PDB file of C-alpha atoms in Angstrom:
ATOM      1  CA  UNK A   1     -26.955  40.095  -6.131  1.00 50.00           C
ATOM      2  CA  UNK A   2     -28.548  36.634  -4.963  1.00 49.00           C
ATOM      3  CA  UNK A   3     -25.434  35.415  -7.497  1.00 47.00           C
ATOM      4  CA  UNK A   4     -22.998  36.934  -5.248  1.00 44.00           C
ATOM      5  CA  UNK A   5     -24.322  36.319  -2.003  1.00 43.00           C
ATOM      6  CA  UNK A   6     -25.168  32.320  -2.632  1.00 41.00           C
ATOM      7  CA  UNK A   7     -21.549  32.417  -3.878  1.00 38.00           C
ATOM      8  CA  UNK A   8     -19.856  33.612  -0.871  1.00 42.00           C
ATOM      9  CA  UNK A   9     -22.841  31.605   0.458  1.00 42.00           C
ATOM     10  CA  UNK A  10     -21.267  27.908  -0.658  1.00 42.00           C
ATOM     11  CA  UNK A  11     -17.385  29.820  -0.323  1.00 42.00           C
ATOM     12  CA  UNK A  12     -17.975  30.358   3.620  1.00 40.00           C
ATOM     13  CA  UNK A  13     -19.533  26.299   3.650  1.00 42.00           C
ATOM     14  CA  UNK A  14     -16.218  24.707   1.904  1.00 39.00           C
ATOM     15  CA  UNK A  15     -13.987  26.524   4.119  1.00 41.00           C
ATOM     16  CA  UNK A  16     -15.101  25.805   7.081  1.00 37.00           C
ATOM     17  CA  UNK A  17     -16.384  22.212   4.995  1.00 36.00           C
ATOM     18  CA  UNK A  18     -11.839  22.428   5.412  1.00 35.00           C
ATOM     19  CA  UNK A  19     -11.548  23.695   8.527  1.00 33.00           C
ATOM     20  CA  UNK A  20     -13.580  21.211  10.449  1.00 32.00           C
ATOM     21  CA  UNK A  21     -12.358  18.179   7.921  1.00 35.00           C
ATOM     22  CA  UNK A  22      -8.757  19.686   9.013  1.00 34.00           C
ATOM     23  CA  UNK A  23      -9.333  19.191  12.120  1.00 35.00           C
ATOM     24  CA  UNK A  24     -11.028  16.190  12.590  1.00 36.00           C
ATOM     25  CA  UNK A  25      -8.183  14.782  10.442  1.00 40.00           C
ATOM     26  CA  UNK A  26      -5.752  16.316  13.198  1.00 39.00           C
ATOM     27  CA  UNK A  27      -7.904  15.004  15.964  1.00 38.00           C
ATOM     28  CA  UNK A  28      -8.351  11.411  15.299  1.00 39.00           C
ATOM     29  CA  UNK A  29      -4.447  10.806  13.796  1.00 40.00           C
ATOM     30  CA  UNK A  30      -3.573  12.299  17.607  1.00 42.00           C
ATOM     31  CA  UNK A  31      -5.945   9.752  18.962  1.00 42.00           C
ATOM     32  CA  UNK A  32      -5.146   7.380  16.787  1.00 44.00           C
ATOM     33  CA  UNK A  33      -1.834   7.542  17.288  1.00 45.00           C
ATOM     34  CA  UNK A  34      -1.606   7.383  20.762  1.00 44.00           C
ATOM     35  CA  UNK A  35      -4.079   4.503  21.138  1.00 45.00           C
ATOM     36  CA  UNK A  36      -1.308   2.243  19.311  1.00 50.00           C
ATOM     37  CA  UNK A  37       1.591   4.362  21.352  1.00 52.00           C
ATOM     38  CA  UNK A  38      -0.211   2.888  24.366  1.00 50.00           C
ATOM     39  CA  UNK A  39       0.365  -0.765  23.410  1.00 67.00           C
ATOM     40  CA  UNK A  40       3.657  -2.479  23.590  1.00 70.00           C
ATOM     41  CA  UNK A  41       4.863  -4.066  20.226  1.00 76.00           C
ATOM     42  CA  UNK A  42       3.871  -8.251  19.477  1.00 87.00           C
ATOM     43  CA  UNK A  43       6.354  -8.089  17.352  1.00 94.00           C
ATOM     44  CA  UNK A  44       9.502  -7.028  16.294  1.00 92.00           C
ATOM     45  CA  UNK A  45      10.757  -6.717  12.298  1.00 90.00           C
ATOM     46  CA  UNK A  46      12.729  -8.396   9.893  1.00 92.00           C
ATOM     47  CA  UNK A  47      13.326  -6.942   5.943  1.00 90.00           C
ATOM     48  CA  UNK A  48      14.314  -8.740   3.081  1.00 92.00           C
ATOM     49  CA  UNK A  49      15.423  -6.872   0.762  1.00 91.00           C
ATOM     50  CA  UNK A  50      16.064  -6.914  -3.172  1.00 94.00           C
ATOM     51  CA  UNK A  51      13.095  -9.476  -3.701  1.00 96.00           C
ATOM     52  CA  UNK A  52      12.606 -10.664  -7.588  1.00 97.00           C
ATOM     53  CA  UNK A  53       9.113 -11.055  -8.559  1.00 98.00           C
ATOM     54  CA  UNK A  54       8.614 -12.487 -12.034  1.00 98.00           C
ATOM     55  CA  UNK A  55       5.908 -10.883 -14.035  1.00 97.00           C
ATOM     56  CA  UNK A  56       3.805 -13.335 -17.187  1.00 96.00           C
ATOM     57  CA  UNK A  57       5.848 -11.254 -19.829  1.00 96.00           C
ATOM     58  CA  UNK A  58       9.305 -11.536 -18.286  1.00 97.00           C
ATOM     59  CA  UNK A  59       9.829  -8.950 -17.129  1.00 97.00           C
ATOM     60  CA  UNK A  60      11.347  -8.844 -13.027  1.00 98.00           C
ATOM     61  CA  UNK A  61      10.047  -6.656  -9.967  1.00 96.00           C
ATOM     62  CA  UNK A  62      12.225  -5.631  -7.267  1.00 95.00           C
ATOM     63  CA  UNK A  63      11.041  -5.371  -3.767  1.00 93.00           C
ATOM     64  CA  UNK A  64      11.745  -4.982  -0.916  1.00 92.00           C
ATOM     65  CA  UNK A  65       9.552  -7.120   2.027  1.00 94.00           C
ATOM     66  CA  UNK A  66       8.821  -6.209   6.347  1.00 93.00           C
ATOM     67  CA  UNK A  67       8.270  -9.514   8.238  1.00 95.00           C
ATOM     68  CA  UNK A  68       6.975  -9.314  12.393  1.00 96.00           C
ATOM     69  CA  UNK A  69      10.450 -10.945  13.423  1.00 96.00           C
ATOM     70  CA  UNK A  70       9.812 -12.401  17.523  1.00 95.00           C
ATOM     71  CA  UNK A  71      11.202  -9.641  18.876  1.00 92.00           C
ATOM     72  CA  UNK A  72      13.309 -11.777  21.552  1.00 92.00           C
ATOM     73  CA  UNK A  73      15.793 -13.316  19.051  1.00 94.00           C
ATOM     74  CA  UNK A  74      14.622 -11.066  16.072  1.00 93.00           C
ATOM     75  CA  UNK A  75      13.825 -14.043  13.765  1.00 96.00           C
ATOM     76  CA  UNK A  76      10.566 -13.967  11.324  1.00 96.00           C
ATOM     77  CA  UNK A  77       7.985 -15.157  13.578  1.00 96.00           C
ATOM     78  CA  UNK A  78       5.833 -18.499  13.255  1.00 95.00           C
ATOM     79  CA  UNK A  79       3.062 -18.515  11.171  1.00 96.00           C
ATOM     80  CA  UNK A  80       0.822 -16.803   8.956  1.00 97.00           C
ATOM     81  CA  UNK A  81      -0.001 -13.080   8.521  1.00 96.00           C
ATOM     82  CA  UNK A  82      -1.777  -9.998   6.262  1.00 96.00           C
ATOM     83  CA  UNK A  83      -0.485  -8.269   3.271  1.00 94.00           C
ATOM     84  CA  UNK A  84       0.805  -4.839   3.377  1.00 92.00           C
ATOM     85  CA  UNK A  85       1.319  -3.847  -0.684  1.00 91.00           C
ATOM     86  CA  UNK A  86       2.558  -1.188  -1.608  1.00 89.00           C
ATOM     87  CA  UNK A  87       3.663  -0.252  -5.686  1.00 89.00           C
ATOM     88  CA  UNK A  88       5.930   2.597  -6.464  1.00 88.00           C
ATOM     89  CA  UNK A  89       8.418   4.473  -8.251  1.00 86.00           C
ATOM     90  CA  UNK A  90       9.674   6.495  -5.740  1.00 82.00           C
ATOM     91  CA  UNK A  91      12.603   6.432  -4.188  1.00 77.00           C
ATOM     92  CA  UNK A  92      12.657   2.838  -5.304  1.00 74.00           C
ATOM     93  CA  UNK A  93      17.368   2.743  -6.177  1.00 69.00           C
ATOM     94  CA  UNK A  94      17.813   1.248  -3.000  1.00 60.00           C
ATOM     95  CA  UNK A  95      15.785  -0.731   0.237  1.00 61.00           C
ATOM     96  CA  UNK A  96      16.826   1.637   2.458  1.00 63.00           C
ATOM     97  CA  UNK A  97      15.171   4.955   0.025  1.00 59.00           C
ATOM     98  CA  UNK A  98      12.423   2.740  -0.739  1.00 55.00           C
ATOM     99  CA  UNK A  99       8.979   5.180  -0.392  1.00 57.00           C
ATOM    100  CA  UNK A 100       6.735   2.546   0.541  1.00 62.00           C
ATOM    101  CA  UNK A 101       8.672   0.914   2.894  1.00 64.00           C
ATOM    102  CA  UNK A 102       9.650   3.647   4.793  1.00 69.00           C
ATOM    103  CA  UNK A 103       6.577   2.712   7.698  1.00 79.00           C
ATOM    104  CA  UNK A 104       7.002  -1.095   7.858  1.00 80.00           C
ATOM    105  CA  UNK A 105       8.637  -1.350  10.942  1.00 85.00           C
ATOM    106  CA  UNK A 106       5.301   0.045  12.427  1.00 88.00           C
ATOM    107  CA  UNK A 107       2.855  -2.839  10.309  1.00 89.00           C
ATOM    108  CA  UNK A 108       5.139  -5.234  11.106  1.00 92.00           C
ATOM    109  CA  UNK A 109       5.800  -4.973  14.655  1.00 92.00           C
ATOM    110  CA  UNK A 110       1.940  -4.932  14.891  1.00 92.00           C
ATOM    111  CA  UNK A 111       1.922  -8.085  12.826  1.00 95.00           C
ATOM    112  CA  UNK A 112       1.635  -7.386   9.410  1.00 94.00           C
ATOM    113  CA  UNK A 113       3.677  -8.389   6.397  1.00 95.00           C
ATOM    114  CA  UNK A 114       4.392  -5.277   3.752  1.00 92.00           C
ATOM    115  CA  UNK A 115       6.065  -5.213   1.547  1.00 94.00           C
ATOM    116  CA  UNK A 116       6.931  -2.569  -1.201  1.00 91.00           C
ATOM    117  CA  UNK A 117       7.480  -3.203  -4.766  1.00 93.00           C
ATOM    118  CA  UNK A 118       9.284  -0.915  -7.327  1.00 91.00           C
ATOM    119  CA  UNK A 119       6.794  -0.428 -10.049  1.00 92.00           C
ATOM    120  CA  UNK A 120       7.641  -1.141 -13.264  1.00 94.00           C
ATOM    121  CA  UNK A 121      10.604   1.154 -14.769  1.00 93.00           C
ATOM    122  CA  UNK A 122      11.508   2.823 -11.632  1.00 90.00           C
ATOM    123  CA  UNK A 123      14.180   1.845  -9.341  1.00 87.00           C
ATOM    124  CA  UNK A 124      15.256  -1.741  -9.474  1.00 92.00           C
ATOM    125  CA  UNK A 125      12.318  -3.129 -11.383  1.00 93.00           C
ATOM    126  CA  UNK A 126      12.937  -4.173 -15.140  1.00 92.00           C
ATOM    127  CA  UNK A 127      10.875  -3.230 -17.913  1.00 94.00           C
ATOM    128  CA  UNK A 128       9.888   0.186 -19.036  1.00 93.00           C
ATOM    129  CA  UNK A 129       7.784   3.280 -17.345  1.00 88.00           C
ATOM    130  CA  UNK A 130       4.366   3.589 -18.534  1.00 87.00           C
ATOM    131  CA  UNK A 131       2.413   5.747 -15.866  1.00 84.00           C
ATOM    132  CA  UNK A 132      -0.329   3.847 -14.985  1.00 80.00           C
ATOM    133  CA  UNK A 133       0.010   2.114 -18.059  1.00 83.00           C
ATOM    134  CA  UNK A 134      -2.368  -0.522 -19.102  1.00 86.00           C
ATOM    135  CA  UNK A 135       0.956  -3.396 -18.370  1.00 89.00           C
ATOM    136  CA  UNK A 136       1.046  -1.596 -15.287  1.00 88.00           C
ATOM    137  CA  UNK A 137      -2.024  -2.233 -14.465  1.00 88.00           C
ATOM    138  CA  UNK A 138      -2.244  -6.234 -14.976  1.00 91.00           C
ATOM    139  CA  UNK A 139       1.023  -5.901 -13.006  1.00 92.00           C
ATOM    140  CA  UNK A 140      -1.337  -5.197  -9.923  1.00 91.00           C
ATOM    141  CA  UNK A 141      -3.222  -7.834 -10.446  1.00 90.00           C
ATOM    142  CA  UNK A 142      -0.064 -10.389 -10.453  1.00 93.00           C
ATOM    143  CA  UNK A 143       0.731  -8.398  -7.199  1.00 94.00           C
ATOM    144  CA  UNK A 144      -2.187  -8.966  -5.402  1.00 92.00           C
ATOM    145  CA  UNK A 145      -1.985 -12.916  -6.379  1.00 92.00           C
ATOM    146  CA  UNK A 146       1.938 -13.297  -5.588  1.00 96.00           C
ATOM    147  CA  UNK A 147       1.187 -11.190  -2.563  1.00 95.00           C
ATOM    148  CA  UNK A 148      -2.108 -13.292  -1.238  1.00 93.00           C
ATOM    149  CA  UNK A 149      -0.268 -17.203  -2.499  1.00 94.00           C
ATOM    150  CA  UNK A 150       3.409 -16.964  -2.986  1.00 96.00           C
ATOM    151  CA  UNK A 151       4.785 -14.788  -0.569  1.00 97.00           C
ATOM    152  CA  UNK A 152       6.107 -16.475   2.308  1.00 96.00           C
ATOM    153  CA  UNK A 153       4.356 -15.689   5.578  1.00 97.00           C
ATOM    154  CA  UNK A 154       0.790 -14.716   3.915  1.00 96.00           C
ATOM    155  CA  UNK A 155      -2.130 -15.997   5.427  1.00 95.00           C
ATOM    156  CA  UNK A 156      -3.750 -15.100   1.854  1.00 92.00           C
ATOM    157  CA  UNK A 157      -4.848 -11.674   2.815  1.00 92.00           C
ATOM    158  CA  UNK A 158      -3.869  -9.136   1.050  1.00 91.00           C
ATOM    159  CA  UNK A 159      -4.455  -4.924   1.278  1.00 89.00           C
ATOM    160  CA  UNK A 160      -3.460  -2.765  -0.571  1.00 87.00           C
ATOM    161  CA  UNK A 161      -1.536   1.000   0.524  1.00 85.00           C
ATOM    162  CA  UNK A 162      -0.119   4.271  -0.230  1.00 81.00           C
ATOM    163  CA  UNK A 163      -1.424   7.994  -0.838  1.00 81.00           C
ATOM    164  CA  UNK A 164      -0.452  10.206  -4.249  1.00 83.00           C
ATOM    165  CA  UNK A 165       0.498   7.418  -6.739  1.00 78.00           C
ATOM    166  CA  UNK A 166       1.047   4.848  -4.382  1.00 78.00           C
ATOM    167  CA  UNK A 167      -2.632   5.037  -3.851  1.00 77.00           C
ATOM    168  CA  UNK A 168      -3.804   5.994  -7.687  1.00 81.00           C
ATOM    169  CA  UNK A 169      -2.620   2.970  -8.297  1.00 79.00           C
ATOM    170  CA  UNK A 170      -4.309   0.595  -5.269  1.00 78.00           C
ATOM    171  CA  UNK A 171      -7.349   1.914  -7.261  1.00 81.00           C
ATOM    172  CA  UNK A 172      -6.179   0.664 -10.562  1.00 82.00           C
ATOM    173  CA  UNK A 173      -5.524  -1.959  -9.717  1.00 81.00           C
ATOM    174  CA  UNK A 174      -8.717  -2.704  -7.422  1.00 79.00           C
ATOM    175  CA  UNK A 175     -10.817  -1.858 -10.567  1.00 76.00           C
ATOM    176  CA  UNK A 176      -9.412  -4.654 -12.296  1.00 70.00           C
ATOM    177  CA  UNK A 177     -12.366  -7.542 -12.544  1.00 58.00           C
ATOM    178  CA  UNK A 178      -9.209 -10.024 -12.261  1.00 55.00           C
ATOM    179  CA  UNK A 179      -7.851  -8.777  -9.080  1.00 51.00           C
ATOM    180  CA  UNK A 180     -11.333  -7.954  -7.476  1.00 51.00           C
ATOM    181  CA  UNK A 181     -11.545 -11.969  -8.213  1.00 46.00           C
ATOM    182  CA  UNK A 182      -8.089 -12.968  -7.190  1.00 47.00           C
ATOM    183  CA  UNK A 183      -8.550 -10.797  -3.956  1.00 50.00           C
ATOM    184  CA  UNK A 184     -11.825 -12.211  -2.983  1.00 40.00           C
ATOM    185  CA  UNK A 185     -10.355 -15.934  -3.517  1.00 36.00           C
ATOM    186  CA  UNK A 186      -7.845 -15.157  -1.507  1.00 37.00           C
ATOM    187  CA  UNK A 187      -8.991 -13.137   2.057  1.00 39.00           C
ATOM    188  CA  UNK A 188     -11.089 -17.080   2.166  1.00 39.00           C
ATOM    189  CA  UNK A 189      -8.336 -19.021   2.424  1.00 39.00           C
TER     190      UNK A 189
END
């Protein structure tokens, strides 16, 4: 009987934890959205699509980049900006369907460059797809370095962004020792 009672108590606690997480998460999203919406956009946005990025083995990955733009002229804004990098296999057949690119205008209007790259073997990128494979992880390291050091307009600060596959890909990229060194190095620029 005590096992049943203990199980019920832990189930009730778990249920309340889920409810509390959902309520707090929803309220923070609502507060965050209203706080962001209250401020006028500093920048517009401009997209550069089908950007080729050569990996060290010769395979070319393809990405789409959304830059902050001058809201009056529509031209790319002067200066350097931090980069948000996503690596996605989802809907990469075009920049219009690239799943990592959907919120690009939001980030650009707030002073970030968003680079969404189709992982190896997906959409417009070359090579063979391998679900979270060794080569994809190495690509992640190279993409961080590219975003920090070679992407036009980058100030060297790189953040990884995305959920689901994109989120797991972030963790695997971050877990690579070379990527951690590159991220630390690039943020000190």
